[in-house]
Coordinates of C-alpha atoms in Angstrom, one line a residue:
M1 CA 103.2 69.2 97.7
K2 CA 101.6 69.2 101.1
S3 CA 98.0 70.6 101.2
A4 CA 97.3 74.4 102.3
D5 CA 95.6 73.1 105.3
E6 CA 98.6 71.1 106.3
I7 CA 101.1 73.8 105.9
R8 CA 98.6 76.5 107.8
N9 CA 98.2 74.0 110.6
A10 CA 101.9 73.6 110.9
V11 CA 102.3 77.5 110.6
G12 CA 99.4 78.3 113.0
K13 CA 100.7 75.7 115.8
R14 CA 104.2 77.1 115.6
Y15 CA 103.4 80.8 115.9
A16 CA 100.8 80.0 118.7
E17 CA 103.7 78.5 120.6
I18 CA 105.9 81.6 119.8
A19 CA 103.0 83.8 121.1
K20 CA 103.0 82.1 124.2
S21 CA 106.7 81.8 124.9
G22 CA 107.9 85.0 123.2
S23 CA 110.7 83.2 121.3
S24 CA 111.9 83.5 117.9
C25 CA 111.6 81.2 115.0
C26 CA 113.9 82.6 112.4
G27 CA 117.4 82.3 113.6
D28 CA 119.3 84.2 116.5
Q29 CA 119.9 87.6 114.9
T30 CA 118.8 90.5 117.1
L31 CA 116.7 93.1 115.7
V32 CA 119.3 95.6 115.5
Q33 CA 121.3 93.3 113.4
I34 CA 118.4 92.9 110.9
G35 CA 117.8 96.7 110.4
Y36 CA 115.9 98.2 113.5
K37 CA 117.4 101.3 115.5
Q38 CA 117.9 100.7 119.1
E39 CA 116.1 104.0 120.0
D40 CA 113.2 102.9 118.2
L41 CA 112.9 99.5 119.9
E42 CA 113.3 101.1 123.4
A43 CA 110.2 103.0 122.9
L44 CA 108.1 99.8 121.8
P45 CA 106.2 97.4 124.1
Q46 CA 109.0 95.0 124.7
E47 CA 106.4 92.2 124.5
A48 CA 106.3 92.7 120.8
L49 CA 110.1 92.3 120.3
M50 CA 110.0 88.6 119.5
G51 CA 112.5 88.7 116.6
L52 CA 110.4 87.1 114.0
G53 CA 111.4 89.2 111.0
C54 CA 113.9 89.1 108.3
G55 CA 114.3 92.9 107.4
N56 CA 113.0 96.2 108.4
P57 CA 110.3 97.1 105.8
V58 CA 108.8 100.2 107.6
R59 CA 112.4 101.7 107.5
L60 CA 112.2 101.5 103.8
A61 CA 108.5 102.3 103.3
E62 CA 108.8 106.1 103.3
L63 CA 105.7 106.4 105.3
R64 CA 103.9 109.8 105.5
E65 CA 101.5 111.2 108.1
G66 CA 98.1 110.4 107.7
E67 CA 98.4 107.4 105.5
T68 CA 96.7 104.0 105.9
V69 CA 99.0 101.1 106.2
V70 CA 98.3 97.3 106.4
D71 CA 100.9 94.8 107.8
L72 CA 100.5 91.2 106.6
G73 CA 101.1 88.8 109.4
S74 CA 101.5 91.2 112.1
G75 CA 102.5 88.9 114.9
G76 CA 103.3 90.8 118.2
G77 CA 102.7 94.1 116.5
I78 CA 106.3 95.6 116.1
D79 CA 106.0 96.8 112.5
V80 CA 102.4 98.1 113.2
F81 CA 103.6 100.1 116.3
L82 CA 106.8 101.5 114.2
A83 CA 104.4 102.4 111.5
A84 CA 101.8 103.9 113.8
R85 CA 104.4 106.4 115.2
Q86 CA 105.3 107.5 111.4
V87 CA 101.7 108.1 110.2
G88 CA 100.6 109.8 113.3
P89 CA 97.0 110.3 115.0
T90 CA 96.0 111.2 111.6
G91 CA 96.9 107.9 110.1
R92 CA 96.0 104.4 110.7
V93 CA 97.8 101.0 110.8
I94 CA 96.0 97.6 110.5
G95 CA 97.8 94.4 111.5
V96 CA 96.3 91.1 109.8
D97 CA 97.3 87.8 111.1
M98 CA 95.6 84.3 111.3
T99 CA 96.9 83.1 114.7
P100 CA 94.5 84.1 117.5
E101 CA 97.2 83.8 120.2
M102 CA 99.5 86.2 118.3
L103 CA 96.4 88.7 117.8
A104 CA 95.7 88.5 121.6
R105 CA 99.2 89.5 122.4
A106 CA 99.3 92.3 119.9
R107 CA 96.2 93.8 121.2
Q108 CA 97.1 93.5 124.8
N109 CA 100.4 95.5 123.8
A110 CA 98.4 98.2 121.9
E111 CA 96.1 98.6 124.8
R112 CA 98.7 98.6 127.5
H113 CA 100.6 101.3 125.6
G114 CA 97.4 103.5 124.6
L115 CA 98.0 103.2 120.8
G116 CA 94.7 104.4 119.6
N117 CA 95.6 104.6 115.7
V118 CA 96.1 100.7 115.3
E119 CA 93.9 97.9 114.8
F120 CA 94.4 94.1 114.5
R121 CA 92.1 91.8 112.4
Q122 CA 92.0 88.1 112.3
G123 CA 92.2 86.7 108.6
L124 CA 94.5 85.1 106.1
I125 CA 96.7 87.3 104.0
E126 CA 95.3 85.0 100.8
A127 CA 92.0 86.6 101.6
L128 CA 92.5 90.1 103.5
P129 CA 89.7 91.3 105.7
L130 CA 89.9 94.8 103.9
A131 CA 87.9 96.8 101.2
G132 CA 89.5 97.3 97.9
S133 CA 91.7 100.6 97.2
S134 CA 91.8 101.2 101.1
A135 CA 95.3 101.3 102.0
D136 CA 98.3 103.5 100.9
V137 CA 101.0 101.1 101.9
I138 CA 101.2 97.4 102.5
L139 CA 103.9 96.0 104.5
S140 CA 105.1 92.5 105.6
N141 CA 107.9 90.8 107.1
C142 CA 109.2 87.1 106.8
V143 CA 105.6 86.1 106.3
I144 CA 104.5 85.7 102.8
N145 CA 107.0 82.8 102.5
L146 CA 104.9 80.8 104.9
A147 CA 101.7 81.2 102.7
P148 CA 100.7 78.1 100.6
D149 CA 99.8 80.3 97.5
K150 CA 101.9 83.5 97.3
S151 CA 100.2 84.7 94.1
L152 CA 97.0 84.9 96.0
V153 CA 98.9 87.2 98.6
F154 CA 100.1 89.6 96.0
K155 CA 96.7 89.9 94.4
E156 CA 95.0 90.6 97.4
A157 CA 97.7 93.2 98.0
F158 CA 97.2 94.6 94.6
R159 CA 93.4 94.7 95.4
V160 CA 93.6 96.4 98.8
L161 CA 96.3 99.1 97.6
K162 CA 94.7 102.5 96.4
P163 CA 96.2 103.7 93.0
G164 CA 99.6 104.9 93.5
G165 CA 100.0 102.7 96.7
R166 CA 103.2 100.8 97.5
L167 CA 104.3 97.5 98.8
V168 CA 107.3 97.1 100.6
V169 CA 107.8 93.5 102.1
S170 CA 111.0 91.6 103.7
D171 CA 110.9 88.1 103.0
M172 CA 113.0 84.7 102.6
V173 CA 113.8 83.6 99.1
A174 CA 115.9 80.6 97.9
K175 CA 119.0 80.7 95.8
G176 CA 117.5 78.1 93.4
E177 CA 114.8 75.3 93.6
L178 CA 114.6 73.8 96.9
P179 CA 114.8 69.8 97.1
G180 CA 111.7 68.1 97.6
E181 CA 112.2 67.0 101.0
I182 CA 112.4 70.5 102.1
R183 CA 109.4 71.9 100.4
E184 CA 107.4 68.9 101.6
N185 CA 108.2 69.3 105.2
P186 CA 105.6 71.4 107.1
E187 CA 107.9 72.2 110.0
L188 CA 110.6 73.8 107.7
W189 CA 107.7 75.7 105.9
A190 CA 106.8 76.9 109.7
S191 CA 110.5 77.7 110.1
C192 CA 110.6 80.2 107.1
I193 CA 112.4 77.9 104.9
G194 CA 110.4 75.3 103.1
G195 CA 108.1 77.9 101.4
A196 CA 110.8 80.2 100.2
L197 CA 110.8 80.6 96.1
P198 CA 113.6 81.4 93.9
E199 CA 114.2 85.0 94.0
E200 CA 113.3 85.5 90.3
E201 CA 110.1 83.4 90.8
Y202 CA 109.2 85.6 93.7
L203 CA 109.6 88.7 92.0
E204 CA 107.5 87.2 88.9
T205 CA 104.8 86.5 91.2
I206 CA 104.6 89.9 92.3
R207 CA 104.9 91.4 88.8
R208 CA 101.8 88.9 87.7
A209 CA 99.8 90.1 90.5
G210 CA 99.4 93.5 88.6
F211 CA 102.5 95.4 89.8
P212 CA 104.4 96.8 86.7
A213 CA 108.0 97.0 88.3
V214 CA 109.5 95.4 91.2
L215 CA 112.7 96.9 93.0
V216 CA 115.1 95.1 95.1
L217 CA 115.9 97.1 98.0
T218 CA 118.2 95.1 99.9
R219 CA 119.6 91.3 100.1
E220 CA 120.9 90.0 103.4
G221 CA 122.4 86.8 104.4
L222 CA 123.5 85.4 100.8
E223 CA 126.5 83.6 102.5
M224 CA 124.4 81.6 105.1
G225 CA 122.8 78.7 103.1
Q226 CA 120.0 78.0 100.6
V227 CA 117.8 80.9 101.8
Y228 CA 118.3 84.6 102.4
S229 CA 116.2 87.7 102.9
V230 CA 115.5 90.5 100.5
T231 CA 113.3 93.7 100.9
V232 CA 111.4 94.6 97.8
R233 CA 109.2 97.5 96.7
A234 CA 106.4 97.6 94.3
D235 CA 104.1 100.4 93.5
K236 CA 100.6 100.2 92.1
S237 CA 99.8 102.3 89.1
K238 CA 98.0 105.4 89.7
R239 CA 95.6 104.4 87.2

């Protein structure tokens, strides 16, 4: 197993390059094909539309005005900006990303389009720069598979969510245990493949973090190879 630092270095390098070029990392599907509405995309900063996701967790999160939302691995900010429109001026959306180049791109997008209810913070999703019980909703889109230790990610999500809060994430999972040559390849980790857990292991990791039940909302791409995307929801108990 490659070390966490080796994996993060490969991921950071890949996403720094993507931030500079604006290209996609995870295939050639359009944003509309993975669940975004064309009219929503047209209202967003075009510099944010890099096609880095594998689903649309914002569409399924049932966001409400005034809520505080956190996006794990926020990239260029597409899901932050979509969520910000839904929670309105009394709400707030915080994007967390470890890559300085992505953060710079997202902040420029927010400033250029006058989005005052968003904020971007640098940090690891395994050690969120956020207070406990501070968020109503946590989102993530095709990022948790990149983390060396997914159990830490979900434990942090549980810590940061308020009682009664909800986690809605789209991510890549595997049909079974991936071969060692895939799991040991940092470049394949950075390409959203090498770090994909088998689906049931992924769901069990969320449960072990403290969420009593996990619901699979969508499965996409089952026919396309060893990995496919799921969107899942898990609610934190109200007490």
